[in-house]
PDB file of N, CA and C in Angstrom:
ATOM      1  N   MET A   1     -11.281 -14.871   6.699  1.00  0.00           N
ATOM      2  CA  MET A   1     -10.493 -13.713   6.363  1.00  0.00           C
ATOM      3  C   MET A   1     -11.306 -12.778   5.482  1.00  0.00           C
ATOM      4  N   LYS A   2     -11.057 -11.497   5.654  1.00  0.00           N
ATOM      5  CA  LYS A   2     -11.767 -10.479   4.890  1.00  0.00           C
ATOM      6  C   LYS A   2     -10.902  -9.994   3.731  1.00  0.00           C
ATOM      7  N   ALA A   3     -11.572  -9.479   2.722  1.00  0.00           N
ATOM      8  CA  ALA A   3     -10.878  -8.914   1.567  1.00  0.00           C
ATOM      9  C   ALA A   3     -10.587  -7.435   1.828  1.00  0.00           C
ATOM     10  N   TYR A   4      -9.387  -7.010   1.470  1.00  0.00           N
ATOM     11  CA  TYR A   4      -8.967  -5.631   1.636  1.00  0.00           C
ATOM     12  C   TYR A   4      -8.292  -5.145   0.365  1.00  0.00           C
ATOM     13  N   GLU A   5      -8.223  -3.837   0.276  1.00  0.00           N
ATOM     14  CA  GLU A   5      -7.543  -3.190  -0.838  1.00  0.00           C
ATOM     15  C   GLU A   5      -6.639  -2.120  -0.235  1.00  0.00           C
ATOM     16  N   LEU A   6      -5.386  -2.117  -0.636  1.00  0.00           N
ATOM     17  CA  LEU A   6      -4.415  -1.139  -0.147  1.00  0.00           C
ATOM     18  C   LEU A   6      -3.923  -0.327  -1.333  1.00  0.00           C
ATOM     19  N   LEU A   7      -4.021   0.986  -1.228  1.00  0.00           N
ATOM     20  CA  LEU A   7      -3.464   1.884  -2.219  1.00  0.00           C
ATOM     21  C   LEU A   7      -2.434   2.735  -1.515  1.00  0.00           C
ATOM     22  N   TYR A   8      -1.211   2.739  -2.040  1.00  0.00           N
ATOM     23  CA  TYR A   8      -0.175   3.590  -1.465  1.00  0.00           C
ATOM     24  C   TYR A   8       0.616   4.224  -2.590  1.00  0.00           C
ATOM     25  N   PHE A   9       1.260   5.335  -2.284  1.00  0.00           N
ATOM     26  CA  PHE A   9       2.140   5.925  -3.286  1.00  0.00           C
ATOM     27  C   PHE A   9       3.399   6.460  -2.653  1.00  0.00           C
ATOM     28  N   VAL A  10       4.452   6.424  -3.468  1.00  0.00           N
ATOM     29  CA  VAL A  10       5.778   6.862  -3.060  1.00  0.00           C
ATOM     30  C   VAL A  10       6.217   7.980  -3.993  1.00  0.00           C
ATOM     31  N   ALA A  11       7.167   8.770  -3.539  1.00  0.00           N
ATOM     32  CA  ALA A  11       7.691   9.864  -4.348  1.00  0.00           C
ATOM     33  C   ALA A  11       8.379   9.293  -5.595  1.00  0.00           C
ATOM     34  N   PRO A  12       8.291   9.988  -6.720  1.00  0.00           N
ATOM     35  CA  PRO A  12       8.877   9.470  -7.952  1.00  0.00           C
ATOM     36  C   PRO A  12      10.404   9.382  -7.912  1.00  0.00           C
ATOM     37  N   ASN A  13      11.049  10.130  -7.028  1.00  0.00           N
ATOM     38  CA  ASN A  13      12.507  10.073  -6.935  1.00  0.00           C
ATOM     39  C   ASN A  13      13.001   9.008  -5.948  1.00  0.00           C
ATOM     40  N   THR A  14      12.104   8.183  -5.433  1.00  0.00           N
ATOM     41  CA  THR A  14      12.470   7.099  -4.527  1.00  0.00           C
ATOM     42  C   THR A  14      13.172   6.004  -5.324  1.00  0.00           C
ATOM     43  N   ASP A  15      14.292   5.512  -4.791  1.00  0.00           N
ATOM     44  CA  ASP A  15      15.044   4.485  -5.530  1.00  0.00           C
ATOM     45  C   ASP A  15      14.334   3.135  -5.509  1.00  0.00           C
ATOM     46  N   ASP A  16      14.735   2.266  -6.414  1.00  0.00           N
ATOM     47  CA  ASP A  16      14.076   0.966  -6.573  1.00  0.00           C
ATOM     48  C   ASP A  16      14.203   0.079  -5.340  1.00  0.00           C
ATOM     49  N   ASP A  17      15.317   0.190  -4.616  1.00  0.00           N
ATOM     50  CA  ASP A  17      15.497  -0.618  -3.407  1.00  0.00           C
ATOM     51  C   ASP A  17      14.475  -0.249  -2.335  1.00  0.00           C
ATOM     52  N   ALA A  18      14.203   1.034  -2.183  1.00  0.00           N
ATOM     53  CA  ALA A  18      13.217   1.482  -1.185  1.00  0.00           C
ATOM     54  C   ALA A  18      11.816   1.024  -1.578  1.00  0.00           C
ATOM     55  N   ARG A  19      11.495   1.098  -2.869  1.00  0.00           N
ATOM     56  CA  ARG A  19      10.180   0.635  -3.340  1.00  0.00           C
ATOM     57  C   ARG A  19      10.017  -0.858  -3.121  1.00  0.00           C
ATOM     58  N   ALA A  20      11.050  -1.613  -3.441  1.00  0.00           N
ATOM     59  CA  ALA A  20      11.002  -3.062  -3.234  1.00  0.00           C
ATOM     60  C   ALA A  20      10.909  -3.387  -1.747  1.00  0.00           C
ATOM     61  N   GLY A  21      11.563  -2.595  -0.912  1.00  0.00           N
ATOM     62  CA  GLY A  21      11.498  -2.795   0.524  1.00  0.00           C
ATOM     63  C   GLY A  21      10.099  -2.592   1.076  1.00  0.00           C
ATOM     64  N   VAL A  22       9.385  -1.598   0.562  1.00  0.00           N
ATOM     65  CA  VAL A  22       8.005  -1.352   0.986  1.00  0.00           C
ATOM     66  C   VAL A  22       7.138  -2.544   0.620  1.00  0.00           C
ATOM     67  N   MET A  23       7.267  -3.020  -0.618  1.00  0.00           N
ATOM     68  CA  MET A  23       6.457  -4.154  -1.074  1.00  0.00           C
ATOM     69  C   MET A  23       6.786  -5.419  -0.294  1.00  0.00           C
ATOM     70  N   THR A  24       8.053  -5.648  -0.023  1.00  0.00           N
ATOM     71  CA  THR A  24       8.467  -6.818   0.759  1.00  0.00           C
ATOM     72  C   THR A  24       7.898  -6.763   2.166  1.00  0.00           C
ATOM     73  N   ARG A  25       7.914  -5.581   2.768  1.00  0.00           N
ATOM     74  CA  ARG A  25       7.387  -5.425   4.127  1.00  0.00           C
ATOM     75  C   ARG A  25       5.884  -5.691   4.160  1.00  0.00           C
ATOM     76  N   ILE A  26       5.156  -5.207   3.144  1.00  0.00           N
ATOM     77  CA  ILE A  26       3.716  -5.450   3.068  1.00  0.00           C
ATOM     78  C   ILE A  26       3.442  -6.946   2.929  1.00  0.00           C
ATOM     79  N   GLU A  27       4.173  -7.616   2.033  1.00  0.00           N
ATOM     80  CA  GLU A  27       4.005  -9.057   1.851  1.00  0.00           C
ATOM     81  C   GLU A  27       4.280  -9.817   3.142  1.00  0.00           C
ATOM     82  N   THR A  28       5.313  -9.418   3.868  1.00  0.00           N
ATOM     83  CA  THR A  28       5.684 -10.085   5.113  1.00  0.00           C
ATOM     84  C   THR A  28       4.579  -9.949   6.159  1.00  0.00           C
ATOM     85  N   ILE A  29       4.025  -8.771   6.304  1.00  0.00           N
ATOM     86  CA  ILE A  29       2.972  -8.546   7.297  1.00  0.00           C
ATOM     87  C   ILE A  29       1.745  -9.389   6.971  1.00  0.00           C
ATOM     88  N   VAL A  30       1.343  -9.393   5.698  1.00  0.00           N
ATOM     89  CA  VAL A  30       0.152 -10.140   5.297  1.00  0.00           C
ATOM     90  C   VAL A  30       0.376 -11.643   5.470  1.00  0.00           C
ATOM     91  N   LYS A  31       1.516 -12.146   5.043  1.00  0.00           N
ATOM     92  CA  LYS A  31       1.778 -13.590   5.118  1.00  0.00           C
ATOM     93  C   LYS A  31       2.010 -14.067   6.549  1.00  0.00           C
ATOM     94  N   ASP A  32       2.599 -13.222   7.398  1.00  0.00           N
ATOM     95  CA  ASP A  32       2.780 -13.592   8.808  1.00  0.00           C
ATOM     96  C   ASP A  32       1.443 -13.737   9.522  1.00  0.00           C
ATOM     97  N   ALA A  33       0.426 -13.023   9.038  1.00  0.00           N
ATOM     98  CA  ALA A  33      -0.911 -13.109   9.627  1.00  0.00           C
ATOM     99  C   ALA A  33      -1.756 -14.166   8.918  1.00  0.00           C
ATOM    100  N   LYS A  34      -1.109 -15.052   8.185  1.00  0.00           N
ATOM    101  CA  LYS A  34      -1.762 -16.151   7.458  1.00  0.00           C
ATOM    102  C   LYS A  34      -2.716 -15.647   6.365  1.00  0.00           C
ATOM    103  N   GLY A  35      -2.420 -14.463   5.837  1.00  0.00           N
ATOM    104  CA  GLY A  35      -3.213 -13.898   4.750  1.00  0.00           C
ATOM    105  C   GLY A  35      -2.570 -14.210   3.408  1.00  0.00           C
ATOM    106  N   GLU A  36      -3.198 -13.726   2.354  1.00  0.00           N
ATOM    107  CA  GLU A  36      -2.622 -13.923   1.029  1.00  0.00           C
ATOM    108  C   GLU A  36      -2.871 -12.708   0.157  1.00  0.00           C
ATOM    109  N   ILE A  37      -1.888 -12.405  -0.683  1.00  0.00           N
ATOM    110  CA  ILE A  37      -2.004 -11.298  -1.620  1.00  0.00           C
ATOM    111  C   ILE A  37      -2.588 -11.843  -2.910  1.00  0.00           C
ATOM    112  N   ASP A  38      -3.699 -11.249  -3.347  1.00  0.00           N
ATOM    113  CA  ASP A  38      -4.391 -11.711  -4.544  1.00  0.00           C
ATOM    114  C   ASP A  38      -3.863 -11.061  -5.814  1.00  0.00           C
ATOM    115  N   ASN A  39      -3.597  -9.763  -5.749  1.00  0.00           N
ATOM    116  CA  ASN A  39      -3.202  -9.042  -6.956  1.00  0.00           C
ATOM    117  C   ASN A  39      -2.393  -7.810  -6.578  1.00  0.00           C
ATOM    118  N   VAL A  40      -1.344  -7.529  -7.358  1.00  0.00           N
ATOM    119  CA  VAL A  40      -0.567  -6.304  -7.205  1.00  0.00           C
ATOM    120  C   VAL A  40      -0.611  -5.588  -8.542  1.00  0.00           C
ATOM    121  N   ASP A  41      -1.112  -4.353  -8.529  1.00  0.00           N
ATOM    122  CA  ASP A  41      -1.271  -3.585  -9.750  1.00  0.00           C
ATOM    123  C   ASP A  41      -0.470  -2.295  -9.623  1.00  0.00           C
ATOM    124  N   ASP A  42       0.599  -2.184 -10.405  1.00  0.00           N
ATOM    125  CA  ASP A  42       1.436  -0.986 -10.397  1.00  0.00           C
ATOM    126  C   ASP A  42       0.845   0.013 -11.380  1.00  0.00           C
ATOM    127  N   TRP A  43       0.306   1.107 -10.869  1.00  0.00           N
ATOM    128  CA  TRP A  43      -0.332   2.110 -11.716  1.00  0.00           C
ATOM    129  C   TRP A  43       0.671   3.054 -12.356  1.00  0.00           C
ATOM    130  N   GLY A  44       1.889   3.089 -11.843  1.00  0.00           N
ATOM    131  CA  GLY A  44       2.895   3.996 -12.386  1.00  0.00           C
ATOM    132  C   GLY A  44       2.752   5.405 -11.840  1.00  0.00           C
ATOM    133  N   ARG A  45       3.374   6.336 -12.540  1.00  0.00           N
ATOM    134  CA  ARG A  45       3.393   7.724 -12.086  1.00  0.00           C
ATOM    135  C   ARG A  45       2.096   8.438 -12.463  1.00  0.00           C
ATOM    136  N   LYS A  46       1.497   9.080 -11.467  1.00  0.00           N
ATOM    137  CA  LYS A  46       0.267   9.849 -11.648  1.00  0.00           C
ATOM    138  C   LYS A  46       0.451  11.232 -11.019  1.00  0.00           C
ATOM    139  N   LYS A  47      -0.271  12.189 -11.533  1.00  0.00           N
ATOM    140  CA  LYS A  47      -0.252  13.537 -10.973  1.00  0.00           C
ATOM    141  C   LYS A  47      -1.113  13.565  -9.719  1.00  0.00           C
ATOM    142  N   LEU A  48      -0.606  14.198  -8.678  1.00  0.00           N
ATOM    143  CA  LEU A  48      -1.350  14.340  -7.430  1.00  0.00           C
ATOM    144  C   LEU A  48      -2.366  15.476  -7.547  1.00  0.00           C
ATOM    145  N   ALA A  49      -3.434  15.405  -6.787  1.00  0.00           N
ATOM    146  CA  ALA A  49      -4.442  16.457  -6.780  1.00  0.00           C
ATOM    147  C   ALA A  49      -3.876  17.742  -6.181  1.00  0.00           C
ATOM    148  N   TYR A  50      -2.939  17.606  -5.264  1.00  0.00           N
ATOM    149  CA  TYR A  50      -2.264  18.743  -4.654  1.00  0.00           C
ATOM    150  C   TYR A  50      -0.854  18.303  -4.279  1.00  0.00           C
ATOM    151  N   GLU A  51       0.048  19.245  -4.150  1.00  0.00           N
ATOM    152  CA  GLU A  51       1.437  18.920  -3.829  1.00  0.00           C
ATOM    153  C   GLU A  51       1.554  18.411  -2.402  1.00  0.00           C
ATOM    154  N   ILE A  52       2.396  17.395  -2.235  1.00  0.00           N
ATOM    155  CA  ILE A  52       2.703  16.847  -0.922  1.00  0.00           C
ATOM    156  C   ILE A  52       4.210  16.884  -0.777  1.00  0.00           C
ATOM    157  N   ASP A  53       4.706  17.601   0.217  1.00  0.00           N
ATOM    158  CA  ASP A  53       6.144  17.742   0.452  1.00  0.00           C
ATOM    159  C   ASP A  53       6.871  18.221  -0.804  1.00  0.00           C
ATOM    160  N   GLY A  54       6.255  19.119  -1.554  1.00  0.00           N
ATOM    161  CA  GLY A  54       6.870  19.674  -2.748  1.00  0.00           C
ATOM    162  C   GLY A  54       6.815  18.777  -3.975  1.00  0.00           C
ATOM    163  N   GLN A  55       6.141  17.642  -3.877  1.00  0.00           N
ATOM    164  CA  GLN A  55       6.029  16.704  -4.997  1.00  0.00           C
ATOM    165  C   GLN A  55       4.678  16.870  -5.683  1.00  0.00           C
ATOM    166  N   ALA A  56       4.677  16.927  -7.013  1.00  0.00           N
ATOM    167  CA  ALA A  56       3.433  17.050  -7.768  1.00  0.00           C
ATOM    168  C   ALA A  56       3.004  15.708  -8.361  1.00  0.00           C
ATOM    169  N   ASP A  57       3.920  14.726  -8.411  1.00  0.00           N
ATOM    170  CA  ASP A  57       3.653  13.393  -8.965  1.00  0.00           C
ATOM    171  C   ASP A  57       4.013  12.338  -7.923  1.00  0.00           C
ATOM    172  N   ALA A  58       3.483  11.134  -8.128  1.00  0.00           N
ATOM    173  CA  ALA A  58       3.826  10.004  -7.261  1.00  0.00           C
ATOM    174  C   ALA A  58       3.615   8.702  -8.024  1.00  0.00           C
ATOM    175  N   ASP A  59       4.272   7.643  -7.574  1.00  0.00           N
ATOM    176  CA  ASP A  59       4.113   6.310  -8.161  1.00  0.00           C
ATOM    177  C   ASP A  59       3.136   5.515  -7.303  1.00  0.00           C
ATOM    178  N   TYR A  60       2.010   5.129  -7.897  1.00  0.00           N
ATOM    179  CA  TYR A  60       0.917   4.461  -7.198  1.00  0.00           C
ATOM    180  C   TYR A  60       1.023   2.940  -7.331  1.00  0.00           C
ATOM    181  N   THR A  61       0.623   2.231  -6.280  1.00  0.00           N
ATOM    182  CA  THR A  61       0.517   0.777  -6.295  1.00  0.00           C
ATOM    183  C   THR A  61      -0.767   0.378  -5.578  1.00  0.00           C
ATOM    184  N   LEU A  62      -1.546  -0.509  -6.204  1.00  0.00           N
ATOM    185  CA  LEU A  62      -2.790  -1.021  -5.640  1.00  0.00           C
ATOM    186  C   LEU A  62      -2.618  -2.507  -5.362  1.00  0.00           C
ATOM    187  N   ILE A  63      -2.944  -2.938  -4.137  1.00  0.00           N
ATOM    188  CA  ILE A  63      -2.785  -4.334  -3.737  1.00  0.00           C
ATOM    189  C   ILE A  63      -4.122  -4.851  -3.214  1.00  0.00           C
ATOM    190  N   ASP A  64      -4.599  -5.958  -3.776  1.00  0.00           N
ATOM    191  CA  ASP A  64      -5.778  -6.664  -3.272  1.00  0.00           C
ATOM    192  C   ASP A  64      -5.283  -7.853  -2.459  1.00  0.00           C
ATOM    193  N   PHE A  65      -5.821  -8.009  -1.247  1.00  0.00           N
ATOM    194  CA  PHE A  65      -5.366  -9.112  -0.396  1.00  0.00           C
ATOM    195  C   PHE A  65      -6.466  -9.542   0.560  1.00  0.00           C
ATOM    196  N   HIS A  66      -6.288 -10.724   1.128  1.00  0.00           N
ATOM    197  CA  HIS A  66      -7.158 -11.254   2.177  1.00  0.00           C
ATOM    198  C   HIS A  66      -6.316 -11.383   3.449  1.00  0.00           C
ATOM    199  N   ALA A  67      -6.867 -10.926   4.563  1.00  0.00           N
ATOM    200  CA  ALA A  67      -6.145 -10.989   5.832  1.00  0.00           C
ATOM    201  C   ALA A  67      -7.124 -10.858   6.983  1.00  0.00           C
ATOM    202  N   ASP A  68      -6.630 -11.161   8.183  1.00  0.00           N
ATOM    203  CA  ASP A  68      -7.404 -10.937   9.397  1.00  0.00           C
ATOM    204  C   ASP A  68      -7.379  -9.451   9.737  1.00  0.00           C
ATOM    205  N   SER A  69      -8.386  -9.008  10.438  1.00  0.00           N
ATOM    206  CA  SER A  69      -8.461  -7.588  10.780  1.00  0.00           C
ATOM    207  C   SER A  69      -7.341  -7.160  11.729  1.00  0.00           C
ATOM    208  N   ASP A  70      -6.775  -8.097  12.482  1.00  0.00           N
ATOM    209  CA  ASP A  70      -5.674  -7.764  13.392  1.00  0.00           C
ATOM    210  C   ASP A  70      -4.439  -7.282  12.638  1.00  0.00           C
ATOM    211  N   SER A  71      -4.196  -7.820  11.458  1.00  0.00           N
ATOM    212  CA  SER A  71      -2.993  -7.462  10.704  1.00  0.00           C
ATOM    213  C   SER A  71      -3.122  -6.078  10.052  1.00  0.00           C
ATOM    214  N   ILE A  72      -4.327  -5.557   9.926  1.00  0.00           N
ATOM    215  CA  ILE A  72      -4.516  -4.260   9.295  1.00  0.00           C
ATOM    216  C   ILE A  72      -3.922  -3.145  10.155  1.00  0.00           C
ATOM    217  N   ALA A  73      -4.068  -3.237  11.451  1.00  0.00           N
ATOM    218  CA  ALA A  73      -3.489  -2.236  12.346  1.00  0.00           C
ATOM    219  C   ALA A  73      -1.969  -2.227  12.239  1.00  0.00           C
ATOM    220  N   GLU A  74      -1.353  -3.401  12.166  1.00  0.00           N
ATOM    221  CA  GLU A  74       0.103  -3.487  12.020  1.00  0.00           C
ATOM    222  C   GLU A  74       0.539  -2.938  10.662  1.00  0.00           C
ATOM    223  N   LEU A  75      -0.191  -3.266   9.622  1.00  0.00           N
ATOM    224  CA  LEU A  75       0.119  -2.764   8.282  1.00  0.00           C
ATOM    225  C   LEU A  75       0.024  -1.243   8.248  1.00  0.00           C
ATOM    226  N   ASP A  76      -1.016  -0.700   8.841  1.00  0.00           N
ATOM    227  CA  ASP A  76      -1.193   0.750   8.900  1.00  0.00           C
ATOM    228  C   ASP A  76      -0.051   1.412   9.672  1.00  0.00           C
ATOM    229  N   ARG A  77       0.342   0.819  10.778  1.00  0.00           N
ATOM    230  CA  ARG A  77       1.435   1.367  11.593  1.00  0.00           C
ATOM    231  C   ARG A  77       2.742   1.398  10.823  1.00  0.00           C
ATOM    232  N   VAL A  78       3.064   0.302  10.143  1.00  0.00           N
ATOM    233  CA  VAL A  78       4.325   0.197   9.407  1.00  0.00           C
ATOM    234  C   VAL A  78       4.365   1.183   8.245  1.00  0.00           C
ATOM    235  N   LEU A  79       3.265   1.314   7.520  1.00  0.00           N
ATOM    236  CA  LEU A  79       3.234   2.234   6.385  1.00  0.00           C
ATOM    237  C   LEU A  79       3.278   3.693   6.838  1.00  0.00           C
ATOM    238  N   ARG A  80       2.707   3.966   8.005  1.00  0.00           N
ATOM    239  CA  ARG A  80       2.706   5.330   8.528  1.00  0.00           C
ATOM    240  C   ARG A  80       4.119   5.789   8.896  1.00  0.00           C
ATOM    241  N   ILE A  81       4.947   4.886   9.400  1.00  0.00           N
ATOM    242  CA  ILE A  81       6.296   5.283   9.822  1.00  0.00           C
ATOM    243  C   ILE A  81       7.351   5.112   8.732  1.00  0.00           C
ATOM    244  N   ASN A  82       6.980   4.522   7.602  1.00  0.00           N
ATOM    245  CA  ASN A  82       7.924   4.323   6.508  1.00  0.00           C
ATOM    246  C   ASN A  82       8.104   5.647   5.756  1.00  0.00           C
ATOM    247  N   ASP A  83       9.348   6.107   5.646  1.00  0.00           N
ATOM    248  CA  ASP A  83       9.625   7.389   5.000  1.00  0.00           C
ATOM    249  C   ASP A  83       9.375   7.369   3.495  1.00  0.00           C
ATOM    250  N   ALA A  84       9.450   6.208   2.867  1.00  0.00           N
ATOM    251  CA  ALA A  84       9.253   6.120   1.420  1.00  0.00           C
ATOM    252  C   ALA A  84       7.787   6.294   1.032  1.00  0.00           C
ATOM    253  N   VAL A  85       6.866   5.924   1.909  1.00  0.00           N
ATOM    254  CA  VAL A  85       5.436   5.997   1.607  1.00  0.00           C
ATOM    255  C   VAL A  85       4.920   7.393   1.944  1.00  0.00           C
ATOM    256  N   MET A  86       4.392   8.075   0.913  1.00  0.00           N
ATOM    257  CA  MET A  86       3.858   9.424   1.127  1.00  0.00           C
ATOM    258  C   MET A  86       2.465   9.373   1.749  1.00  0.00           C
ATOM    259  N   ARG A  87       1.608   8.532   1.196  1.00  0.00           N
ATOM    260  CA  ARG A  87       0.251   8.347   1.711  1.00  0.00           C
ATOM    261  C   ARG A  87      -0.178   6.912   1.440  1.00  0.00           C
ATOM    262  N   HIS A  88      -1.141   6.429   2.216  1.00  0.00           N
ATOM    263  CA  HIS A  88      -1.691   5.088   1.996  1.00  0.00           C
ATOM    264  C   HIS A  88      -3.123   5.038   2.515  1.00  0.00           C
ATOM    265  N   MET A  89      -3.870   4.049   2.020  1.00  0.00           N
ATOM    266  CA  MET A  89      -5.234   3.843   2.483  1.00  0.00           C
ATOM    267  C   MET A  89      -5.579   2.364   2.351  1.00  0.00           C
ATOM    268  N   VAL A  90      -6.124   1.793   3.420  1.00  0.00           N
ATOM    269  CA  VAL A  90      -6.590   0.409   3.421  1.00  0.00           C
ATOM    270  C   VAL A  90      -8.104   0.438   3.535  1.00  0.00           C
ATOM    271  N   VAL A  91      -8.780  -0.281   2.614  1.00  0.00           N
ATOM    272  CA  VAL A  91     -10.237  -0.290   2.570  1.00  0.00           C
ATOM    273  C   VAL A  91     -10.711  -1.745   2.570  1.00  0.00           C
ATOM    274  N   ALA A  92     -11.702  -2.041   3.401  1.00  0.00           N
ATOM    275  CA  ALA A  92     -12.321  -3.377   3.395  1.00  0.00           C
ATOM    276  C   ALA A  92     -13.213  -3.476   2.171  1.00  0.00           C
ATOM    277  N   ARG A  93     -13.126  -4.611   1.467  1.00  0.00           N
ATOM    278  CA  ARG A  93     -13.937  -4.823   0.260  1.00  0.00           C
ATOM    279  C   ARG A  93     -14.972  -5.892   0.535  1.00  0.00           C
ATOM    280  N   GLU A  94     -16.183  -5.479   0.866  1.00  0.00           N
ATOM    281  CA  GLU A  94     -17.275  -6.402   1.168  1.00  0.00           C
ATOM    282  C   GLU A  94     -17.683  -7.222  -0.057  1.00  0.00           C
ATOM    283  N   ASP A  95     -17.497  -6.660  -1.246  1.00  0.00           N
ATOM    284  CA  ASP A  95     -17.906  -7.340  -2.476  1.00  0.00           C
ATOM    285  C   ASP A  95     -16.965  -8.462  -2.887  1.00  0.00           C
ATOM    286  N   ARG A  96     -15.814  -8.609  -2.223  1.00  0.00           N
ATOM    287  CA  ARG A  96     -14.841  -9.633  -2.597  1.00  0.00           C
ATOM    288  C   ARG A  96     -14.624 -10.692  -1.527  1.00  0.00           C
ATOM    289  N   ASP A  97     -15.413 -10.679  -0.471  1.00  0.00           N
ATOM    290  CA  ASP A  97     -15.239 -11.669   0.613  1.00  0.00           C
ATOM    291  C   ASP A  97     -15.494 -13.079   0.158  1.00  0.00           C
TER     292      ASP A  97
END
């Protein structure tokens, strides 16, 4: 399994249930692919470099995990269609394999 890093952010007015739902969905995808989540780091509210959908701030979350490359496509698909997630990025971490 390879090491990956996922950074995503949600609008600050998103309710706690929607945020928890995003995190639960990410955990489910990774664990169903026999992967494991190493670390979840909640960065809190940060100012965006530019406004997205009229929002100037967002709540950031960084997740370090190990998974097969097949599960990354599914994770990307799910985060892309989730209305709570404004933006996301998955990066392979060669230094943590």
